[in-house]
Coordinates of C-alpha atoms in Angstrom, one line a residue:
Chain A
M1 CA 2.9 13.7 34.1
F2 CA 2.4 17.3 35.2
E3 CA 4.8 17.2 38.2
G4 CA 7.5 19.1 36.4
L5 CA 5.0 21.8 35.3
Y6 CA 3.7 22.2 38.9
S7 CA 7.1 22.6 40.4
A8 CA 8.3 25.0 37.7
L9 CA 5.2 27.2 38.5
E10 CA 5.8 26.8 42.2
Q11 CA 9.4 27.9 42.0
S12 CA 9.0 30.9 39.8
E13 CA 8.3 34.4 41.3
V14 CA 7.5 35.9 37.9
I15 CA 5.6 34.0 35.2
T16 CA 4.9 35.4 31.7
L17 CA 2.2 33.9 29.5
Y18 CA 2.2 34.0 25.7
R19 CA -0.5 33.2 23.0
H20 CA -0.5 33.1 19.2
I21 CA -1.3 36.1 17.0
N22 CA -5.0 36.4 15.9
P23 CA -5.9 34.8 19.2
D24 CA -9.0 32.7 19.4
C25 CA -10.9 31.6 22.6
D26 CA -8.6 28.6 23.2
A27 CA -5.5 30.8 23.1
L28 CA -7.1 33.5 25.3
G29 CA -8.9 31.0 27.5
S30 CA -5.8 29.0 28.2
Q31 CA -3.8 32.1 28.9
W32 CA -6.4 33.8 31.2
G33 CA -7.4 30.4 32.7
L34 CA -3.8 29.7 33.8
A35 CA -3.1 33.3 34.9
T36 CA -6.2 33.4 37.0
W37 CA -5.7 30.0 38.5
L38 CA -2.1 31.0 39.5
K39 CA -3.3 34.3 41.0
H40 CA -5.9 32.4 43.2
R41 CA -3.2 30.0 44.5
F42 CA -0.1 32.2 44.6
P43 CA -1.2 35.7 45.3
L44 CA 2.4 36.9 45.8
K45 CA 3.7 35.8 42.4
R46 CA 3.7 38.2 39.5
V47 CA 1.7 36.6 36.6
I48 CA 1.8 38.6 33.4
V49 CA -0.4 38.0 30.4
L50 CA 1.2 39.2 27.1
G51 CA 0.1 39.6 23.5
H52 CA -0.3 42.8 21.4
Q53 CA -3.3 41.7 19.3
K54 CA -6.8 42.1 20.8
M55 CA -9.7 39.8 20.4
T56 CA -12.7 42.0 19.8
N57 CA -15.5 40.2 21.5
G58 CA -14.8 41.6 24.9
L59 CA -14.8 38.3 26.8
F60 CA -11.2 38.6 28.0
P61 CA -9.3 41.4 29.8
D62 CA -6.6 43.4 28.0
S63 CA -3.1 42.1 28.1
D64 CA -0.6 43.4 30.7
E65 CA 2.4 45.6 30.0
I66 CA 5.8 44.7 31.3
D67 CA 9.5 45.8 30.9
D68 CA 12.0 43.6 29.2
E69 CA 14.1 43.0 32.3
T70 CA 11.1 41.4 34.1
V71 CA 10.5 39.1 31.1
R72 CA 14.2 38.0 31.4
Q73 CA 13.7 37.0 35.0
S74 CA 10.5 35.1 34.3
L75 CA 9.3 31.6 33.5
A76 CA 7.7 31.9 30.1
I77 CA 4.8 29.7 29.1
V78 CA 3.8 29.6 25.5
L79 CA 0.2 28.5 25.1
D80 CA -1.7 27.1 22.1
T81 CA 1.1 28.0 19.6
A82 CA 3.1 25.5 17.5
N83 CA 5.2 27.9 15.5
V84 CA 7.8 30.3 17.0
R85 CA 6.9 33.0 14.4
R86 CA 3.3 33.1 15.5
I87 CA 4.0 33.8 19.2
D88 CA 2.6 37.3 19.8
D89 CA 5.5 39.0 21.7
E90 CA 9.0 37.8 20.8
R91 CA 10.4 38.4 24.3
W92 CA 9.5 34.9 25.3
Q93 CA 12.9 33.7 24.1
S94 CA 14.7 35.9 26.6
A95 CA 13.1 34.3 29.6
R96 CA 15.0 32.3 32.2
Q97 CA 13.0 29.1 31.5
I98 CA 10.5 28.3 28.7
I99 CA 7.5 25.9 28.8
H100 CA 5.4 25.0 25.7
L101 CA 1.9 23.9 26.5
D102 CA -0.2 23.1 23.4
H103 CA -2.6 20.8 21.6
H104 CA -1.3 21.5 18.0
P105 CA 0.9 18.9 16.3
Q106 CA 4.5 19.7 17.3
I107 CA 6.5 21.2 14.4
E108 CA 9.3 22.9 16.3
H109 CA 11.1 22.4 19.6
F110 CA 11.7 25.7 21.4
A111 CA 11.1 25.0 25.1
D112 CA 12.8 23.6 28.1
L113 CA 9.7 21.7 29.1
E114 CA 7.0 20.5 26.7
Y115 CA 3.4 19.5 27.4
V116 CA 2.1 18.9 23.9
I117 CA -0.9 16.6 23.6
D118 CA -2.0 16.8 20.1
H119 CA -5.0 14.4 20.4
Y120 CA -6.7 16.8 22.8
A121 CA -9.3 19.2 21.3
A122 CA -8.0 22.3 23.0
T123 CA -5.1 23.7 25.1
C124 CA -7.8 24.4 27.6
E125 CA -8.4 20.7 27.8
I126 CA -4.8 20.1 28.9
L127 CA -5.0 22.8 31.5
A128 CA -8.3 21.4 32.9
E129 CA -6.6 18.0 33.3
F130 CA -3.6 19.6 35.0
F131 CA -5.7 21.6 37.4
S132 CA -7.8 18.5 38.2
T133 CA -4.7 16.6 39.2
V134 CA -3.5 19.4 41.5
D135 CA -6.8 20.5 43.1
Q136 CA -9.2 18.4 45.2
E137 CA -12.0 20.9 44.9
P138 CA -13.8 22.3 41.8
L139 CA -12.1 25.3 40.2
E140 CA -13.1 28.9 40.9
A141 CA -15.9 29.9 38.5
D142 CA -13.8 32.4 36.6
V143 CA -11.0 29.9 35.8
A144 CA -13.5 27.3 34.8
E145 CA -15.4 29.7 32.5
Y146 CA -12.2 30.8 30.7
L147 CA -11.3 27.1 30.0
Y148 CA -14.9 26.2 29.0
R149 CA -14.8 28.9 26.3
G150 CA -11.7 27.3 24.8
L151 CA -13.3 23.9 24.8
L152 CA -16.6 25.1 23.2
T153 CA -14.9 27.1 20.4
D154 CA -12.3 24.5 19.4
T155 CA -14.9 21.8 19.2
L156 CA -17.7 24.0 17.8
S157 CA -19.9 23.0 20.8
F158 CA -18.7 19.5 21.1
K159 CA -19.5 18.6 17.5
T160 CA -16.2 18.1 15.7
S161 CA -14.1 15.0 15.4
N162 CA -11.6 16.1 18.0
T163 CA -14.4 15.9 20.7
T164 CA -13.6 12.8 22.7
E165 CA -14.6 11.1 25.9
H166 CA -11.8 13.1 27.6
T167 CA -13.0 16.4 26.2
L168 CA -16.4 15.8 27.6
A169 CA -15.0 14.6 30.9
M170 CA -13.1 17.8 31.2
A171 CA -16.2 19.8 30.3
S172 CA -18.0 17.9 33.1
Y173 CA -15.2 18.8 35.5
L174 CA -15.4 22.5 34.6
A175 CA -19.2 22.5 34.9
Q176 CA -18.8 21.4 38.6
S177 CA -17.8 25.1 39.2
G178 CA -21.4 26.2 38.7
L179 CA -21.0 27.6 35.3
N180 CA -24.0 29.4 33.6
I181 CA -23.8 27.2 30.5
P182 CA -26.5 28.9 28.4
Q183 CA -25.0 32.3 29.1
I184 CA -21.5 31.1 28.1
N185 CA -22.9 29.8 24.9
R186 CA -24.7 33.0 24.2
D187 CA -21.6 35.1 24.9
L188 CA -19.6 33.0 22.4
F189 CA -22.1 32.3 19.6
D190 CA -24.7 35.0 19.5
V191 CA -24.1 37.4 16.7
P192 CA -24.9 41.1 16.3
L193 CA -28.0 41.9 14.3
K194 CA -26.1 43.5 11.5
E195 CA -24.0 40.3 11.1
Y196 CA -27.2 38.2 11.2
E197 CA -28.7 40.3 8.4
F198 CA -25.5 40.1 6.4
A199 CA -25.6 36.3 6.8
S200 CA -29.2 36.3 5.5
A201 CA -28.1 38.3 2.4
I202 CA -25.2 35.8 1.8
R203 CA -27.6 32.9 2.0
A204 CA -29.9 34.6 -0.5
E205 CA -26.9 34.9 -2.9
A206 CA -26.0 31.2 -2.8
Q207 CA -26.2 29.0 -5.8
I208 CA -26.2 25.2 -6.0
L209 CA -24.1 23.4 -8.6
D210 CA -24.5 19.7 -9.5
E211 CA -26.9 19.3 -6.6
H212 CA -24.2 18.9 -3.9
L213 CA -22.0 22.1 -4.2
M214 CA -23.2 25.4 -2.7
I215 CA -21.3 28.6 -3.4
S216 CA -21.8 32.2 -2.8
V217 CA -19.7 34.8 -4.7
I218 CA -19.7 38.2 -3.1
D219 CA -18.5 41.1 -5.1
Q220 CA -17.3 44.5 -4.0
A221 CA -20.7 46.2 -4.4
F222 CA -22.2 43.7 -2.1
L223 CA -19.5 44.3 0.5
D224 CA -19.9 48.0 0.2
R225 CA -23.6 47.9 0.6
W226 CA -23.2 46.1 3.9
S227 CA -19.9 47.9 4.9
M228 CA -18.3 44.5 5.4
T229 CA -15.0 43.0 4.5
A230 CA -14.0 40.0 2.4
S231 CA -12.9 38.3 5.6
Q232 CA -16.2 38.9 7.3
A233 CA -18.0 37.5 4.2
K234 CA -15.8 34.4 4.2
D235 CA -16.5 33.9 7.9
Q236 CA -20.1 33.2 7.0
V237 CA -19.2 30.0 5.1
Y238 CA -20.6 28.0 8.1
Q239 CA -24.1 29.2 7.1
F240 CA -24.0 26.5 4.4
G241 CA -22.7 23.7 6.7
G242 CA -25.7 21.9 7.9
I243 CA -27.6 21.0 4.7
R244 CA -28.2 17.3 4.0
E245 CA -27.7 17.4 0.3
I246 CA -24.6 19.6 0.3
E247 CA -21.2 17.9 0.4
I248 CA -18.9 20.9 -0.5
W249 CA -19.6 24.6 0.2
A250 CA -17.7 27.8 -0.2
V251 CA -17.8 31.6 0.0
F252 CA -15.7 33.7 -2.4
A253 CA -15.4 37.4 -1.8
K254 CA -13.6 40.2 -3.6
D255 CA -10.5 41.3 -1.6
H256 CA -7.8 43.9 -2.2
D257 CA -4.5 45.1 -0.9
D258 CA -3.4 48.7 0.0
Q259 CA -2.6 49.5 -3.6
R260 CA -6.2 48.6 -4.6
N261 CA -5.1 45.5 -6.4
T262 CA -8.1 43.2 -6.3
W263 CA -8.6 39.4 -6.3
W264 CA -11.0 36.7 -5.0
A265 CA -10.4 35.1 -1.7
G266 CA -12.3 32.0 -0.6
S267 CA -13.2 29.7 2.3
L268 CA -13.9 26.1 1.4
R269 CA -15.6 23.5 3.5
S270 CA -16.7 19.9 3.0
K271 CA -18.4 17.1 5.0
T272 CA -16.0 14.2 4.1
L273 CA -14.3 14.9 0.7
P274 CA -10.8 16.5 0.8
V275 CA -10.7 20.1 -0.4
N276 CA -7.3 21.2 0.9
D277 CA -5.4 19.6 -2.0
I278 CA -7.5 21.7 -4.4
A279 CA -7.0 24.8 -2.4
M280 CA -3.2 24.2 -2.5
N281 CA -3.3 24.5 -6.3
Y282 CA -4.7 28.0 -5.8
R283 CA -2.3 29.7 -3.4
G284 CA -4.1 28.2 -0.4
G285 CA -4.3 25.2 1.9
G286 CA -5.6 24.2 5.3
H287 CA -7.3 21.1 6.8
K288 CA -8.8 18.3 4.8
N289 CA -12.4 19.6 5.2
A290 CA -11.7 23.3 5.9
A291 CA -9.4 25.2 3.7
G292 CA -8.9 28.7 2.2
C293 CA -7.3 30.3 -0.8
K294 CA -6.6 33.8 -2.0
C295 CA -5.3 36.0 -4.8
L296 CA -7.5 34.4 -7.5
D297 CA -8.3 36.2 -10.7
D298 CA -11.6 35.5 -12.5
A299 CA -10.1 32.7 -14.5
S300 CA -8.6 31.0 -11.5
L301 CA -11.9 31.3 -9.6
N302 CA -13.7 29.6 -12.4
A303 CA -11.0 26.9 -12.6
L304 CA -11.2 26.3 -8.9
I305 CA -15.0 25.9 -9.0
A306 CA -14.6 23.5 -11.9
D307 CA -12.1 21.5 -9.8
L308 CA -14.6 21.3 -6.9
R309 CA -17.3 20.0 -9.3
R310 CA -14.8 17.4 -10.6
R311 CA -14.1 16.3 -7.1
L312 CA -17.8 15.7 -6.5
K313 CA -18.2 13.8 -9.8
E314 CA -15.1 11.6 -9.1
N315 CA -16.7 10.7 -5.8
Q316 CA -20.1 9.8 -7.3
A317 CA -18.5 7.6 -10.0
Chain B
M1 CA -30.5 3.2 43.6
F2 CA -31.1 1.1 40.5
E3 CA -31.1 -2.4 42.2
G4 CA -34.8 -2.7 42.0
L5 CA -34.8 -1.8 38.3
Y6 CA -32.1 -4.4 37.6
S7 CA -33.8 -7.2 39.4
A8 CA -37.1 -6.4 37.8
L9 CA -35.5 -6.6 34.3
E10 CA -33.6 -9.7 35.2
Q11 CA -36.7 -11.5 36.4
S12 CA -39.0 -10.7 33.5
E13 CA -39.1 -13.0 30.4
V14 CA -41.2 -10.4 28.5
I15 CA -40.5 -6.7 28.6
T16 CA -42.6 -4.0 26.8
L17 CA -41.3 -0.5 26.3
Y18 CA -43.5 2.6 25.9
R19 CA -42.8 6.2 24.8
H20 CA -44.9 9.4 24.5
I21 CA -46.9 10.4 21.4
N22 CA -45.1 12.7 19.0
P23 CA -41.8 11.0 20.0
D24 CA -38.6 13.0 20.1
C25 CA -35.1 11.6 20.2
D26 CA -35.1 11.3 23.9
A27 CA -38.2 9.2 23.9
L28 CA -37.0 7.0 21.0
G29 CA -33.4 7.0 22.2
S30 CA -34.3 5.8 25.7
Q31 CA -36.7 3.2 24.3
W32 CA -34.2 1.8 21.7
G33 CA -31.2 2.2 24.0
L34 CA -32.8 0.2 26.7
A35 CA -34.2 -2.4 24.3
T36 CA -30.9 -2.9 22.6
W37 CA -29.0 -3.1 25.9
L38 CA -31.4 -5.7 27.1
K39 CA -31.1 -7.8 23.9
H40 CA -27.3 -7.7 24.1
R41 CA -27.3 -9.0 27.7
F42 CA -30.4 -11.2 27.7
P43 CA -30.7 -12.7 24.2
L44 CA -33.5 -15.1 25.4
K45 CA -35.8 -12.5 26.7
R46 CA -38.5 -11.0 24.5
V47 CA -38.1 -7.2 24.4
I48 CA -40.8 -5.3 22.6
V49 CA -40.7 -1.7 21.5
L50 CA -44.2 -0.2 21.3
G51 CA -45.7 3.1 19.9
H52 CA -47.9 3.7 16.9
Q53 CA -46.6 7.1 15.9
K54 CA -43.4 7.2 13.8
M55 CA -40.6 9.7 13.9
T56 CA -39.9 10.6 10.3
N57 CA -36.1 11.2 10.4
G58 CA -35.2 7.5 9.9
L59 CA -32.8 7.3 12.8
F60 CA -34.7 4.6 14.7
P61 CA -36.3 1.3 13.7
D62 CA -40.0 0.8 13.4
S63 CA -41.9 -0.3 16.5
D64 CA -42.7 -3.9 17.1
E65 CA -46.2 -5.5 16.9
I66 CA -47.5 -7.7 19.7
D67 CA -50.7 -9.3 20.9
D68 CA -52.6 -8.2 23.9
E69 CA -52.0 -11.4 25.9
T70 CA -48.2 -11.0 25.6
V71 CA -48.5 -7.4 26.9
R72 CA -50.4 -8.8 29.9
Q73 CA -47.6 -11.1 30.8
S74 CA -45.0 -8.4 30.4
L75 CA -43.1 -6.0 32.6
A76 CA -44.1 -2.6 31.1
I77 CA -41.6 0.3 31.2
V78 CA -42.9 3.7 30.4
L79 CA -40.1 6.0 29.2
D80 CA -39.9 9.8 29.1
T81 CA -43.6 10.3 29.6
A82 CA -45.1 12.1 32.6
N83 CA -48.8 11.9 31.7
V84 CA -50.8 8.8 31.3
R85 CA -52.8 10.2 28.4
R86 CA -49.6 10.8 26.4
I87 CA -48.4 7.2 26.5
D88 CA -48.5 5.9 22.9
D89 CA -50.2 2.5 23.4
E90 CA -52.7 2.2 26.2
R91 CA -52.0 -1.5 26.8
W92 CA -49.3 -0.6 29.3
Q93 CA -51.9 -0.6 32.1
S94 CA -52.7 -4.3 31.5
A95 CA -49.1 -5.4 32.2
R96 CA -48.1 -7.6 35.1
Q97 CA -45.8 -4.9 36.5
I98 CA -45.2 -1.3 35.6
I99 CA -42.0 0.9 35.8
H100 CA -41.9 4.6 35.2
L101 CA -38.5 6.0 34.1
D102 CA -38.5 9.6 33.3
H103 CA -36.8 13.1 33.7
H104 CA -40.0 15.1 33.5
P105 CA -41.5 16.5 36.7
Q106 CA -43.8 13.9 38.2
I107 CA -47.4 14.8 37.8
E108 CA -49.1 11.4 38.2
H109 CA -48.2 8.2 39.9
F110 CA -49.1 5.2 37.7
A111 CA -46.3 2.7 38.2
D112 CA -45.2 0.0 40.7
L113 CA -41.6 1.3 40.6
E114 CA -40.6 4.9 39.8
Y115 CA -37.3 6.2 38.6
V116 CA -38.1 9.8 38.0
I117 CA -35.1 12.2 38.2
D118 CA -36.4 15.6 37.1
H119 CA -33.1 17.5 37.4
Y120 CA -31.6 15.3 34.7
A121 CA -31.6 16.8 31.1
A122 CA -32.9 13.6 29.5
T123 CA -34.3 10.2 30.1
C124 CA -31.3 8.9 28.2
E125 CA -29.1 10.5 31.0
I126 CA -30.9 8.3 33.6
L127 CA -30.3 5.2 31.5
A128 CA -26.7 6.0 30.9
E129 CA -26.2 6.2 34.6
F130 CA -28.0 2.9 35.2
F131 CA -26.0 1.1 32.6
S132 CA -22.7 2.5 34.0
T133 CA -23.6 1.1 37.4
V134 CA -24.3 -2.4 36.0
D135 CA -21.5 -2.7 33.4
Q136 CA -17.8 -2.5 33.9
E137 CA -17.0 -2.1 30.2
P138 CA -18.1 0.7 27.8
L139 CA -21.5 0.2 26.2
E140 CA -21.9 -1.4 22.8
A141 CA -21.8 1.4 20.1
D142 CA -25.4 1.0 19.1
V143 CA -26.7 1.4 22.6
A144 CA -24.4 4.4 23.3
E145 CA -25.5 6.1 20.0
Y146 CA -29.2 5.8 20.8
L147 CA -28.6 7.5 24.2
Y148 CA -26.3 10.1 22.9
R149 CA -29.0 11.3 20.5
G150 CA -31.3 11.8 23.4
L151 CA -28.8 13.8 25.3
L152 CA -28.0 16.0 22.3
T153 CA -31.5 16.8 21.4
D154 CA -32.9 17.5 24.9
T155 CA -29.9 19.9 25.6
L156 CA -29.7 21.4 22.1
S157 CA -26.1 20.2 21.9
F158 CA -25.2 20.8 25.6
K159 CA -26.3 24.5 25.5
T160 CA -29.5 24.6 27.6
S161 CA -29.8 25.3 31.3
N162 CA -30.5 21.6 32.0
T163 CA -27.0 20.7 30.9
T164 CA -25.0 19.9 34.1
E165 CA -21.8 18.4 35.2
H166 CA -23.7 15.0 35.3
T167 CA -25.1 15.4 31.7
L168 CA -21.5 16.0 30.4
A169 CA -20.1 13.1 32.5
M170 CA -22.7 10.8 30.9
A171 CA -21.9 12.1 27.5
S172 CA -18.2 11.3 28.2
Y173 CA -19.2 7.8 29.3
L174 CA -21.2 7.2 26.1
A175 CA -18.3 8.6 24.0
Q176 CA -16.1 5.8 25.4
S177 CA -18.0 3.5 23.0
G178 CA -16.1 5.0 20.0
L179 CA -19.0 7.1 18.7
N180 CA -18.6 9.1 15.5
I181 CA -19.6 12.4 17.1
P182 CA -19.6 14.6 14.0
Q183 CA -21.8 12.0 12.2
I184 CA -24.3 11.8 15.0
N185 CA -24.6 15.6 15.1
R186 CA -25.1 15.7 11.3
D187 CA -27.7 13.0 11.5
L188 CA -29.7 15.0 14.0
F189 CA -29.2 18.5 13.0
D190 CA -28.6 18.7 9.2
V191 CA -31.7 19.9 7.3
P192 CA -32.9 19.1 3.8
L193 CA -32.1 21.7 1.3
K194 CA -35.8 22.6 0.8
E195 CA -36.1 23.3 4.5
Y196 CA -32.9 25.4 4.5
E197 CA -34.3 27.5 1.6
F198 CA -37.6 27.9 3.4
A199 CA -35.7 29.0 6.5
S200 CA -33.9 31.6 4.4
A201 CA -37.2 32.9 3.1
I202 CA -38.6 33.2 6.7
R203 CA -35.5 35.1 7.8
A204 CA -36.1 37.5 4.9
E205 CA -39.7 38.1 6.1
A206 CA -38.6 39.0 9.7
Q207 CA -39.3 42.4 11.1
I208 CA -37.8 44.0 14.2
L209 CA -39.9 46.0 16.6
D210 CA -38.6 48.2 19.4
E211 CA -35.1 47.0 18.6
H212 CA -35.3 43.9 20.7
L213 CA -38.4 42.0 19.3
M214 CA -38.1 40.0 16.1
I215 CA -41.2 38.5 14.4
S216 CA -42.1 36.8 11.2
V217 CA -45.7 36.6 10.1
I218 CA -46.2 33.9 7.5
D219 CA -49.5 34.0 5.5
Q220 CA -51.2 31.2 3.5
A221 CA -49.8 32.4 0.2
F222 CA -46.2 32.1 1.6
L223 CA -46.9 28.6 2.9
D224 CA -48.5 27.5 -0.4
R225 CA -45.5 28.9 -2.4
W226 CA -43.2 26.6 -0.4
S227 CA -45.7 23.7 0.1
M228 CA -45.1 23.9 3.8
T229 CA -47.4 23.9 6.8
A230 CA -47.9 26.4 9.6
S231 CA -46.3 23.9 12.0
Q232 CA -43.2 23.7 9.8
A233 CA -43.0 27.5 9.7
K234 CA -43.2 27.8 13.5
D235 CA -40.5 25.2 13.8
Q236 CA -38.1 27.7 12.2
V237 CA -38.5 30.1 15.2
Y238 CA -35.0 29.0 16.3
Q239 CA -33.6 30.9 13.3
F240 CA -34.0 34.1 15.3
G241 CA -32.5 32.7 18.5
G242 CA -28.8 33.7 18.4
I243 CA -28.9 37.5 17.8
R244 CA -27.3 39.6 20.4
E245 CA -29.8 42.5 20.4
I246 CA -33.0 40.3 20.2
E247 CA -34.6 39.4 23.6
I248 CA -38.0 38.0 22.3
W249 CA -38.6 36.4 19.0
A250 CA -41.6 34.7 17.4
V251 CA -43.0 33.1 14.2
F252 CA -46.7 33.4 13.5
A253 CA -48.2 31.3 10.7
K254 CA -51.7 30.9 9.2
D255 CA -53.2 27.6 10.2
H256 CA -56.6 26.0 9.5
D257 CA -58.7 23.0 10.5
D258 CA -60.4 20.4 8.3
Q259 CA -63.4 22.8 7.7
R260 CA -61.0 25.5 6.4
N261 CA -61.5 27.7 9.4
T262 CA -58.3 29.7 9.6
W263 CA -56.4 31.4 12.4
W264 CA -52.9 32.4 13.4
A265 CA -50.7 30.0 15.4
G266 CA -47.4 31.1 16.9
S267 CA -44.1 30.0 18.6
L268 CA -42.7 32.4 21.1
R269 CA -39.1 32.4 22.4
S270 CA -37.1 34.6 24.7
K271 CA -33.6 34.8 26.3
T272 CA -34.6 35.6 29.9
L273 CA -38.0 37.4 30.0
P274 CA -41.1 35.2 30.6
V275 CA -43.4 34.7 27.6
N276 CA -45.5 31.8 28.7
D277 CA -47.8 34.0 30.9
I278 CA -48.6 36.1 27.8
A279 CA -49.1 33.0 25.7
M280 CA -51.6 31.7 28.3
N281 CA -53.8 34.7 27.6
Y282 CA -54.0 33.6 24.0
R283 CA -55.0 30.0 24.2
G284 CA -51.5 28.9 24.7
G285 CA -48.8 28.2 27.2
G286 CA -45.5 26.4 27.6
H287 CA -42.2 27.0 29.4
K288 CA -41.0 30.4 30.7
N289 CA -38.8 31.1 27.6
A290 CA -40.4 28.8 25.0
A291 CA -44.2 28.9 24.5
G292 CA -46.8 28.6 21.8
C293 CA -50.3 29.8 21.1
K294 CA -53.0 29.1 18.5
C295 CA -56.5 30.0 17.2
L296 CA -55.7 33.8 17.1
D297 CA -57.8 36.1 14.8
D298 CA -56.1 39.2 13.4
A299 CA -57.1 41.3 16.4
S300 CA -55.8 38.8 18.9
L301 CA -52.5 38.5 17.0
N302 CA -52.1 42.3 17.1
A303 CA -53.0 42.3 20.8
L304 CA -50.4 39.6 21.5
I305 CA -47.7 41.4 19.7
A306 CA -48.6 44.6 21.7
D307 CA -48.3 42.5 24.9
L308 CA -44.8 41.3 23.9
R309 CA -43.8 44.9 23.2
R310 CA -45.1 45.9 26.6
R311 CA -43.1 43.1 28.3
L312 CA -40.0 44.5 26.7
K313 CA -40.7 48.0 27.8
E314 CA -41.5 47.0 31.4
N315 CA -38.2 45.3 31.5
Q316 CA -36.3 48.4 30.3
A317 CA -38.0 50.7 32.7

């Protein structure tokens, strides 16, 4: 199935690689994994990694810079991005040929060649399979490590429902490259001490409603005390995820815009009950068991919490 | 390599299976995985799971009961246990034939046939390989789930240094059986709310020494307030494990014997520096990066903490 991809790569002297905005480790891992693999095999090609936004954890190099004319001569590969408007560098559309390589459900067609496999856990999983069909030997360790990071983050360490036999087989293939698995896990999941202490404080704020709902409501004074943002507070929602009695959990934090208008923003999670339909009634949405909402005033926040309690009760009835 | 094992199983009408005391999910998973696999394939054989001690999490059935004469007629298989004195039911030695199947380093020879592969992460990994060589089809889901639990717990979700290409390949093989991977992870790793709140309280007690050492010292009043034991407090040492700045972490808790003699017991962990040599100087020991100690008076506790601080300083020098 990857013959067309391989010959397109082989025939292109210049290849530009694109990722989505707010890049995660699957976006960056697939981009740097493919770039590094190409550089090992075709040292004379120009392989250019594009994207303005940086990921802050220091695990990937900075993007390259390139003039528009070179982009026009290039084969463009858009990685891990389903919507055109989320591609971080709009010059992809000027390229000579365009390939879309992704594991998100296809919502737009914008490429000459498409490798979209939406039952795979990660774009890195698709690339691992592609590389294994081309190469006889294990991958170079740097390529394998980039891809392994994408697998680990998009499956939360092989725990989510998108983890399949194939995901684990690809992880096994990557591990053949002599990866330092504990170190890769530490690089991705260890947190700075300040974030750890902030998480402990958010845990201490949590309240339990109706025995199965856990929420933490973080006001501006709390955020100021820790010099943290609403977004950083909401990221800690996973702290409430592994509790046997808790079916739905959420963090709400006070957020504001540049004009100092304030509102509540929230991250909602659940084990099995849907929460995205509730989030959609409060300017939000997301996946069935992982959704978000924003721009809530106090009354809306209380109404949303009441809806979550109703969802639990309906389920018990 | 497993021909001898298969023919021994095939030829035995009665098979007794043994595990170690204080059984973990690799001991129980390998025992129930093998028992269930045998029952699926040889419904006329008597397959008996032995072991007096129970695991409390309710994920495995209770052991069987059996008379001594039946044990004497049986093929005994000792699973996941390197030392004779840790086998939970001493009747194994009266059996007609004895097999030892284990991933711990071999320290005693006590069996007629040995399948000891100490570079595997789990005894369940050995069984998965054995089953894959015998069967053409994926395993029954119950067998695969028992083995997957052993893999997950002995590798802490595929994060430890014993996780290899082969471990992940066996996980992939087991996942072919249509496992519910998120549910298996929740069953193993979700904690009761009371334990979660106890953990939050232990986090709040933690102190940081020399920037890279984190310790929590839990006295009797704290344990009484939570109705928890020293052992349950020490089990929470993993709470301090994923912090970027912290190299060594420990929980010490007040323990006592039946005569109300009291002392400090501790669990020590580290990222890379050895801590077991220090533990050995305080009535303890263990693995290089995960050790324990007990029976410390106040002066010894302080001396041990001073030794940990010295170890950090030596390393920075």
